[in-house]
Amino acid sequence: MYHTPYQETYRSLQHTQRWTPEQIKDYQWQQLKTLLHHAYEHVPYYKKLFNIRGITPDDVQSLHDFQQLPFLTKETVQEHTNELKATNYPTHTFEETITGGSTGFPLRFYVEKGVWYAKHLAYIKTLLERAECHAMDKSVQITGSEKPWEYRPLSRTLVLSSYHMTDQNLPIYVKKIRRLQPQYLIGYPSAITMLATYMKHNTIELKAIFCYGETIYDWQREFLEELFQCRVHGQYGHREQSVLAGTCEKSNSYHIFPDYGLVELIDRNGRQVTKDGESGEIVATGFHTGIFPFIRYKTGDIAVYSTHHCECGRNYPLLKSIEGRVQDFVVSKTNRLVPFMGVHHLVAKSTENVKECQLYQERQGEIVLRVVRRETYSEDDARRIQESFHKRFGDEFSLTLTCVDSIPRTNRGKYQFLVQKLPIHFSP
Ligand SMILES: [Zn+2]
């Protein structure tokens, strides 16, 4: 009997979530071997890479050997796009994808037309089910789309654009949400938070909220869970299809799907992170990327490692949190990398008279805070922000406040808390 890639993946996920750690390890090793052989035989970039080193995939005999292979960087993908295409896939199966990349550096690559999305949907379905939600439930998605709103009857989804969340549109958004009575919300946490702030206590009943695309800050999770009286789930992944993870019924740790790809965390000295609570850059190898292999791909995202075993019973590798992209760090006067997750909270705690704000850095140790004021904003607020900032960071940074009319969204409609103009390398 023939199953579509969607059905096949979904069925397989029912088994893999009950795998023992040994089964996961064996499966991943087999997948790595298959991928390396495929890349060597059919992908010119990798053929050359092995030849230069004078080895073949048969010489990679352990995970340790595998970890000696060079990283694939975004720059390499950009320079060698054509050589990274597998030669044994027919031309019509290549679907071009362009993502934002880091510091506005666009990344072009290919996925397998029709197949990647079907597989991906199967994974998303299992993530929804962890919150007792279903693909056919009525839902509201808040994302960067061109139309301010659009109803998709097939998936029963109301899509609202985070670009267009203006004072003018927000009442219309809320009216539309109320009329639909969705079971869940899904989207960028900043956009959902903005909507929730506008709805205040006049909210709707939801089964869950799913966030993706940006780091979920603790204050956002607390605020949304309190307001909607439901759980906030996190999803992490990207179009490069090398890593996908999500929180579960029991915890806020990100469970990495072991059949989606292999994830390594690399610390600032280039070593594998093995200790609980340590952070590193996510380096991923995608098992579904035969058409354009991502092998030891440096994602530029930073996560915190967890050695815990989750109560839900899945033996998936865990990440305690996703800290954000490398570009989400600011550089102090002493060249220390400081994650800027808490600064918005710090500003919010100092004053209620700031509508929105954004951090901007182009010089080491210097930060500009762009502030959209409420009418009630005064010099007193500016002073309070400076004080709490100084209390937290001392002389490591100097802070300049500038008032702006609005904070523009990125070209994908995301809210950018920090615009980092300095080039930042997390690991060597
Ligand atoms: Zn769990």
Short mmCIF file of C-alpha atoms and ligand atoms in Angstrom, two decimals:
data_model
loop_
_atom_site.label_atom_id
_atom_site.label_comp_id
_atom_site.label_asym_id
_atom_site.label_seq_id
_atom_site.Cartn_x
_atom_site.Cartn_y
_atom_site.Cartn_z
CA MET A 1 0.00 0.00 0.00
CA TYR A 2 1.32 3.46 -0.95
CA HIS A 3 1.53 6.14 1.73
CA THR A 4 2.19 9.78 1.04
CA PRO A 5 5.33 11.32 2.60
CA TYR A 6 3.00 13.02 5.08
CA GLN A 7 1.29 9.78 6.22
CA GLU A 8 4.55 7.89 6.26
CA THR A 9 6.28 10.49 8.40
CA TYR A 10 3.35 10.81 10.77
CA ARG A 11 3.13 7.04 11.27
CA SER A 12 6.85 6.78 11.84
CA LEU A 13 6.69 9.54 14.47
CA GLN A 14 4.30 7.45 16.54
CA HIS A 15 7.09 4.86 16.91
CA THR A 16 10.12 7.11 17.15
CA GLN A 17 8.75 8.99 20.14
CA ARG A 18 8.90 5.75 22.11
CA TRP A 19 12.46 4.88 21.10
CA THR A 20 15.11 4.10 23.71
CA PRO A 21 18.28 6.23 23.73
CA GLU A 22 20.11 3.29 22.05
CA GLN A 23 17.55 3.10 19.25
CA ILE A 24 17.91 6.84 18.68
CA LYS A 25 21.69 6.58 18.57
CA ASP A 26 21.64 3.65 16.12
CA TYR A 27 19.09 5.31 13.87
CA GLN A 28 21.00 8.59 13.76
CA TRP A 29 24.25 6.84 12.98
CA GLN A 30 22.65 4.94 10.08
CA GLN A 31 21.18 8.20 8.78
CA LEU A 32 24.55 9.95 8.99
CA LYS A 33 26.29 7.15 7.09
CA THR A 34 23.62 7.16 4.37
CA LEU A 35 23.76 10.94 4.06
CA LEU A 36 27.57 11.01 3.85
CA HIS A 37 27.65 8.32 1.15
CA HIS A 38 24.94 10.10 -0.81
CA ALA A 39 26.77 13.44 -0.50
CA TYR A 40 30.07 11.90 -1.60
CA GLU A 41 28.52 10.21 -4.63
CA HIS A 42 26.08 12.87 -5.80
CA VAL A 43 27.00 16.28 -4.40
CA PRO A 44 30.03 17.95 -6.07
CA TYR A 45 30.83 20.16 -3.07
CA TYR A 46 31.13 17.20 -0.72
CA LYS A 47 32.95 15.02 -3.25
CA LYS A 48 35.62 17.70 -3.46
CA LEU A 49 35.70 18.17 0.29
CA PHE A 50 36.36 14.46 0.89
CA ASN A 51 38.91 14.30 -1.92
CA ILE A 52 40.88 17.26 -0.59
CA ARG A 53 41.11 15.51 2.77
CA GLY A 54 42.04 12.23 1.10
CA ILE A 55 39.21 10.31 2.74
CA THR A 56 35.94 8.64 1.76
CA PRO A 57 32.75 8.24 3.83
CA ASP A 58 34.02 4.75 4.80
CA ASP A 59 36.75 6.44 6.82
CA VAL A 60 34.11 8.06 9.01
CA GLN A 61 33.67 5.25 11.49
CA SER A 62 32.34 6.95 14.59
CA LEU A 63 30.48 10.03 15.73
CA HIS A 64 33.85 11.39 16.81
CA ASP A 65 35.15 11.00 13.23
CA PHE A 66 32.03 12.72 11.95
CA GLN A 67 32.67 15.64 14.29
CA GLN A 68 36.05 16.21 12.63
CA LEU A 69 34.35 17.14 9.36
CA PRO A 70 34.33 20.90 8.70
CA PHE A 71 31.29 23.03 9.48
CA LEU A 72 29.03 24.22 6.71
CA THR A 73 28.65 27.98 7.14
CA LYS A 74 26.06 30.31 5.65
CA GLU A 75 28.86 31.94 3.65
CA THR A 76 29.81 28.54 2.16
CA VAL A 77 26.19 27.88 1.20
CA GLN A 78 26.11 31.25 -0.53
CA GLU A 79 29.39 30.73 -2.39
CA HIS A 80 28.76 27.12 -3.43
CA THR A 81 25.00 27.01 -3.98
CA ASN A 82 25.19 25.13 -7.28
CA GLU A 83 27.80 22.61 -6.13
CA LEU A 84 25.65 21.75 -3.13
CA LYS A 85 22.78 20.53 -5.34
CA ALA A 86 22.53 16.75 -5.59
CA THR A 87 22.98 15.55 -9.18
CA ASN A 88 20.66 12.54 -8.88
CA TYR A 89 17.43 14.53 -8.38
CA PRO A 90 15.45 15.63 -11.48
CA THR A 91 15.45 19.39 -12.15
CA HIS A 92 11.72 19.81 -11.53
CA THR A 93 12.06 18.59 -7.92
CA PHE A 94 14.23 21.56 -6.87
CA GLU A 95 12.29 24.26 -5.06
CA GLU A 96 14.27 27.44 -4.47
CA THR A 97 14.10 28.93 -0.99
CA ILE A 98 15.46 32.25 0.18
CA THR A 99 15.67 33.07 3.88
CA GLY A 100 16.62 36.18 5.76
CA GLY A 101 19.90 34.77 7.05
CA SER A 102 21.85 36.75 9.61
CA THR A 103 22.58 40.51 9.48
CA GLY A 104 20.37 40.81 6.44
CA PHE A 105 22.54 38.44 4.41
CA PRO A 106 20.09 36.42 2.27
CA LEU A 107 20.61 32.72 1.90
CA ARG A 108 19.51 30.79 -1.18
CA PHE A 109 19.18 27.00 -1.20
CA TYR A 110 16.90 24.21 -2.39
CA VAL A 111 14.34 21.88 -0.87
CA GLU A 112 12.53 18.94 -2.46
CA LYS A 113 9.32 20.24 -4.02
CA GLY A 114 6.16 18.91 -2.39
CA VAL A 115 8.05 16.44 -0.21
CA TRP A 116 9.70 18.71 2.36
CA TYR A 117 6.49 20.48 3.25
CA ALA A 118 4.47 17.27 3.54
CA LYS A 119 7.03 15.80 5.93
CA HIS A 120 7.29 19.01 7.87
CA LEU A 121 3.51 19.15 8.34
CA ALA A 122 3.56 15.68 9.87
CA TYR A 123 6.02 16.86 12.51
CA ILE A 124 3.97 20.00 13.18
CA LYS A 125 0.85 17.83 13.59
CA THR A 126 2.54 15.88 16.38
CA LEU A 127 3.61 19.14 18.06
CA LEU A 128 0.01 20.38 17.97
CA GLU A 129 -1.21 17.10 19.42
CA ARG A 130 1.02 17.54 22.46
CA ALA A 131 -1.31 20.41 23.36
CA GLU A 132 -4.41 18.45 22.33
CA CYS A 133 -4.79 20.60 19.26
CA HIS A 134 -5.38 19.31 15.76
CA ALA A 135 -4.44 20.46 12.30
CA MET A 136 -8.11 21.02 11.45
CA ASP A 137 -8.89 23.08 14.56
CA LYS A 138 -9.81 26.68 13.93
CA SER A 139 -6.68 28.75 14.47
CA VAL A 140 -5.19 32.20 14.15
CA GLN A 141 -1.70 32.56 12.74
CA ILE A 142 0.19 35.80 13.23
CA THR A 143 3.09 36.04 10.85
CA GLY A 144 4.79 38.33 8.37
CA SER A 145 2.41 38.24 5.41
CA GLU A 146 1.64 40.82 2.76
CA LYS A 147 -2.11 41.04 3.25
CA PRO A 148 -3.21 42.51 6.60
CA TRP A 149 -5.55 39.54 7.06
CA GLU A 150 -6.74 36.54 5.14
CA TYR A 151 -8.96 33.56 5.99
CA ARG A 152 -7.83 30.19 4.65
CA PRO A 153 -10.92 27.98 4.66
CA LEU A 154 -9.07 24.75 3.86
CA SER A 155 -7.05 24.86 7.06
CA ARG A 156 -9.64 26.99 8.91
CA THR A 157 -6.90 29.51 9.68
CA LEU A 158 -7.18 33.25 10.00
CA VAL A 159 -3.81 34.67 9.01
CA LEU A 160 -3.03 38.09 10.48
CA SER A 161 0.02 40.04 9.42
CA SER A 162 2.50 41.22 12.02
CA TYR A 163 3.54 44.02 9.63
CA HIS A 164 0.13 45.58 9.86
CA MET A 165 -0.43 45.53 13.63
CA THR A 166 -1.24 49.22 13.82
CA ASP A 167 -3.55 51.02 16.24
CA GLN A 168 -5.96 51.21 13.33
CA ASN A 169 -5.92 47.48 12.54
CA LEU A 170 -5.75 46.01 16.05
CA PRO A 171 -9.48 46.50 16.81
CA ILE A 172 -10.32 44.82 13.47
CA TYR A 173 -7.96 41.92 14.30
CA VAL A 174 -9.61 41.40 17.67
CA LYS A 175 -13.10 41.49 16.15
CA LYS A 176 -12.10 38.89 13.57
CA ILE A 177 -10.54 36.65 16.22
CA ARG A 178 -13.67 36.81 18.36
CA ARG A 179 -15.86 35.95 15.42
CA LEU A 180 -13.72 32.91 14.54
CA GLN A 181 -13.39 31.58 18.13
CA PRO A 182 -10.09 29.79 17.41
CA GLN A 183 -8.79 26.86 19.45
CA TYR A 184 -5.21 28.07 19.30
CA LEU A 185 -2.96 30.96 18.30
CA ILE A 186 0.32 30.45 16.53
CA GLY A 187 2.97 32.99 15.57
CA TYR A 188 5.85 35.21 16.58
CA PRO A 189 5.80 35.74 20.36
CA SER A 190 6.32 39.50 20.00
CA ALA A 191 3.26 39.81 17.76
CA ILE A 192 1.08 37.60 19.98
CA THR A 193 2.20 39.62 23.01
CA MET A 194 1.30 42.85 21.27
CA LEU A 195 -2.13 41.53 20.38
CA ALA A 196 -2.64 40.22 23.91
CA THR A 197 -1.65 43.57 25.42
CA TYR A 198 -4.29 45.19 23.28
CA MET A 199 -6.96 42.60 24.25
CA LYS A 200 -6.08 43.02 27.94
CA HIS A 201 -8.41 41.03 30.15
CA ASN A 202 -11.06 40.75 27.51
CA THR A 203 -9.49 37.64 26.03
CA ILE A 204 -10.85 34.47 24.45
CA GLU A 205 -10.70 30.85 25.53
CA LEU A 206 -7.82 28.96 23.96
CA LYS A 207 -6.39 25.43 24.21
CA ALA A 208 -2.84 26.62 23.62
CA ILE A 209 -0.51 29.21 22.14
CA PHE A 210 2.36 28.15 19.89
CA CYS A 211 5.32 30.43 19.38
CA TYR A 212 8.05 30.22 16.77
CA GLY A 213 10.43 32.41 14.82
CA GLU A 214 11.80 34.38 17.77
CA THR A 215 13.07 33.67 21.27
CA ILE A 216 10.23 33.44 23.79
CA TYR A 217 11.21 35.55 26.75
CA ASP A 218 10.12 34.37 30.20
CA TRP A 219 8.08 37.53 30.76
CA GLN A 220 6.19 36.91 27.52
CA ARG A 221 5.40 33.32 28.49
CA GLU A 222 4.24 34.35 31.97
CA PHE A 223 2.16 37.20 30.62
CA LEU A 224 0.44 35.10 27.94
CA GLU A 225 -0.16 32.06 30.15
CA GLU A 226 -1.68 34.20 32.86
CA LEU A 227 -3.84 36.18 30.47
CA PHE A 228 -5.17 33.29 28.38
CA GLN A 229 -5.02 30.62 31.09
CA CYS A 230 -3.39 28.14 28.72
CA ARG A 231 0.11 26.88 27.98
CA VAL A 232 2.56 28.59 25.70
CA HIS A 233 4.41 26.03 23.58
CA GLY A 234 7.64 26.79 21.78
CA GLN A 235 8.65 25.49 18.38
CA TYR A 236 12.10 25.82 16.90
CA GLY A 237 13.20 25.06 13.38
CA HIS A 238 14.05 26.62 10.05
CA ARG A 239 13.67 26.28 6.34
CA GLU A 240 17.09 24.63 6.06
CA GLN A 241 15.29 21.60 7.54
CA SER A 242 18.19 20.42 9.58
CA VAL A 243 16.66 20.80 13.03
CA LEU A 244 13.16 20.80 14.48
CA ALA A 245 12.25 20.88 18.16
CA GLY A 246 9.27 21.67 20.33
CA THR A 247 8.20 21.78 23.94
CA CYS A 248 5.98 19.00 25.30
CA GLU A 249 3.01 18.38 27.60
CA LYS A 250 5.25 18.44 30.67
CA SER A 251 8.07 20.88 30.19
CA ASN A 252 9.26 24.04 28.46
CA SER A 253 12.46 22.38 27.27
CA TYR A 254 12.78 21.97 23.53
CA HIS A 255 12.66 18.30 22.50
CA ILE A 256 14.75 17.80 19.37
CA PHE A 257 13.23 15.36 16.86
CA PRO A 258 16.04 12.80 16.50
CA ASP A 259 14.71 11.54 13.16
CA TYR A 260 14.69 15.05 11.67
CA GLY A 261 18.37 15.71 12.15
CA LEU A 262 21.42 15.47 14.38
CA VAL A 263 22.08 18.46 16.60
CA GLU A 264 25.46 19.36 18.10
CA LEU A 265 26.06 22.33 20.38
CA ILE A 266 29.43 24.02 19.93
CA ASP A 267 30.83 26.32 22.61
CA ARG A 268 32.87 29.50 22.14
CA ASN A 269 36.10 27.49 21.99
CA GLY A 270 34.81 25.19 19.28
CA ARG A 271 34.21 22.25 21.64
CA GLN A 272 31.12 20.06 22.01
CA VAL A 273 28.87 21.18 24.86
CA THR A 274 28.19 18.25 27.19
CA LYS A 275 27.30 19.89 30.51
CA ASP A 276 23.84 20.79 31.69
CA GLY A 277 23.15 24.53 31.52
CA GLU A 278 26.01 25.35 29.14
CA SER A 279 25.24 27.20 25.96
CA GLY A 280 26.50 26.71 22.45
CA GLU A 281 25.76 27.34 18.82
CA ILE A 282 23.37 24.87 17.21
CA VAL A 283 25.16 22.92 14.50
CA ALA A 284 22.75 20.66 12.66
CA THR A 285 22.77 17.88 10.09
CA GLY A 286 19.43 17.35 8.37
CA PHE A 287 18.33 13.81 7.54
CA HIS A 288 15.72 14.99 5.04
CA THR A 289 18.08 17.20 3.04
CA GLY A 290 19.33 14.78 0.35
CA ILE A 291 18.55 17.21 -2.47
CA PHE A 292 20.78 19.89 -0.91
CA PRO A 293 22.61 18.43 2.09
CA PHE A 294 23.17 20.44 5.23
CA ILE A 295 25.95 18.62 7.06
CA ARG A 296 27.30 20.17 10.28
CA TYR A 297 25.53 23.39 9.38
CA LYS A 298 26.23 26.37 11.65
CA THR A 299 22.79 27.81 12.24
CA GLY A 300 23.91 30.93 14.10
CA ASP A 301 21.38 30.12 16.84
CA ILE A 302 22.42 29.75 20.45
CA ALA A 303 20.79 27.27 22.83
CA VAL A 304 21.30 25.97 26.35
CA TYR A 305 22.01 22.27 26.75
CA SER A 306 20.02 20.07 29.09
CA THR A 307 20.92 16.61 30.37
CA HIS A 308 17.56 16.16 32.08
CA HIS A 309 15.19 13.38 31.29
CA CYS A 310 11.70 14.67 30.60
CA GLU A 311 8.71 13.30 32.46
CA CYS A 312 6.82 12.88 29.18
CA GLY A 313 8.91 9.76 28.57
CA ARG A 314 10.39 10.74 25.20
CA ASN A 315 14.12 10.12 25.06
CA TYR A 316 14.70 13.03 22.71
CA PRO A 317 17.76 15.24 23.23
CA LEU A 318 16.72 18.40 25.09
CA LEU A 319 17.56 22.08 24.93
CA LYS A 320 16.68 24.02 28.05
CA SER A 321 16.09 27.17 26.03
CA ILE A 322 16.79 28.84 22.74
CA GLU A 323 18.72 32.01 23.50
CA GLY A 324 18.35 33.51 20.07
CA ARG A 325 20.63 34.16 17.20
CA VAL A 326 24.30 35.05 17.44
CA GLN A 327 23.21 38.50 16.36
CA ASP A 328 21.01 38.71 19.48
CA PHE A 329 24.06 39.32 21.67
CA VAL A 330 25.59 42.65 22.44
CA VAL A 331 29.30 43.21 22.89
CA SER A 332 30.49 44.95 26.03
CA LYS A 333 33.48 47.29 26.37
CA THR A 334 35.52 44.29 27.57
CA ASN A 335 34.46 42.20 24.53
CA ARG A 336 32.06 40.06 26.56
CA LEU A 337 29.01 38.69 24.75
CA VAL A 338 25.87 39.49 26.71
CA PRO A 339 22.55 37.88 25.73
CA PHE A 340 20.05 40.66 25.51
CA MET A 341 16.97 38.69 26.40
CA GLY A 342 16.13 40.50 29.60
CA VAL A 343 16.58 44.09 28.52
CA HIS A 344 13.06 44.58 27.28
CA HIS A 345 11.77 43.28 30.54
CA LEU A 346 14.11 45.66 32.30
CA VAL A 347 12.72 48.60 30.33
CA ALA A 348 9.14 47.43 30.95
CA LYS A 349 9.83 47.18 34.66
CA SER A 350 11.32 50.68 34.79
CA THR A 351 8.36 52.40 33.18
CA GLU A 352 4.91 51.87 31.73
CA ASN A 353 5.26 54.85 29.45
CA VAL A 354 7.20 53.12 26.70
CA LYS A 355 5.04 51.68 23.96
CA GLU A 356 7.78 49.86 22.10
CA CYS A 357 11.54 49.89 22.07
CA GLN A 358 14.50 48.56 20.19
CA LEU A 359 18.20 48.25 20.94
CA TYR A 360 20.78 49.22 18.39
CA GLN A 361 24.51 48.56 18.49
CA GLU A 362 27.19 49.56 16.03
CA ARG A 363 30.11 50.17 18.41
CA GLN A 364 31.51 47.90 21.08
CA GLY A 365 30.23 48.82 24.54
CA GLU A 366 27.74 51.37 23.21
CA ILE A 367 24.02 50.79 22.96
CA VAL A 368 21.27 52.97 21.59
CA LEU A 369 17.75 52.42 22.91
CA ARG A 370 15.08 53.56 20.47
CA VAL A 371 11.92 54.40 22.31
CA VAL A 372 8.35 54.85 21.08
CA ARG A 373 6.80 57.02 23.82
CA ARG A 374 3.32 57.01 25.21
CA GLU A 375 1.78 60.45 25.77
CA THR A 376 2.54 60.14 29.47
CA TYR A 377 6.28 59.67 28.90
CA SER A 378 8.59 62.18 30.57
CA GLU A 379 12.26 62.75 31.38
CA ASP A 380 11.64 60.87 34.59
CA ASP A 381 11.08 57.67 32.62
CA ALA A 382 14.33 58.15 30.74
CA ARG A 383 16.15 58.57 34.03
CA ARG A 384 14.60 55.40 35.51
CA ILE A 385 15.60 53.36 32.44
CA GLN A 386 19.18 54.67 32.67
CA GLU A 387 19.29 53.82 36.37
CA SER A 388 18.08 50.23 36.07
CA PHE A 389 20.35 49.72 33.08
CA HIS A 390 23.35 50.94 35.02
CA LYS A 391 22.40 48.81 38.01
CA ARG A 392 22.37 45.72 35.84
CA PHE A 393 25.35 46.33 33.55
CA GLY A 394 27.54 48.82 35.40
CA ASP A 395 30.16 50.44 33.21
CA GLU A 396 30.21 47.66 30.65
CA PHE A 397 27.96 49.64 28.35
CA SER A 398 26.99 53.22 27.75
CA LEU A 399 23.33 53.74 26.90
CA THR A 400 21.84 56.48 24.73
CA LEU A 401 18.08 56.95 24.48
CA THR A 402 16.50 58.25 21.28
CA CYS A 403 12.81 58.75 20.65
CA VAL A 404 11.29 57.43 17.42
CA ASP A 405 7.75 57.32 16.01
CA SER A 406 7.68 53.60 15.34
CA ILE A 407 9.81 50.46 15.21
CA PRO A 408 9.84 49.05 11.67
CA ARG A 409 9.38 45.26 11.36
CA THR A 410 11.89 43.14 9.46
CA ASN A 411 11.18 42.10 5.89
CA ARG A 412 9.61 38.90 7.28
CA GLY A 413 7.40 40.88 9.62
CA LYS A 414 9.32 40.02 12.77
CA TYR A 415 9.85 42.36 15.64
CA GLN A 416 13.56 42.89 16.10
CA PHE A 417 14.47 43.62 19.70
CA LEU A 418 18.06 44.26 18.80
CA VAL A 419 19.62 45.56 15.62
CA GLN A 420 23.20 44.33 15.82
CA LYS A 421 25.52 45.92 13.29
CA LEU A 422 28.76 44.44 14.67
CA PRO A 423 29.85 41.16 13.10
CA ILE A 424 29.62 38.52 15.83
CA HIS A 425 31.20 35.09 15.80
CA PHE A 426 30.15 32.86 18.62
CA SER A 427 32.59 30.01 18.04
CA PRO A 428 35.77 29.91 15.95
ZN ZN B 1 8.80 16.07 27.50
#
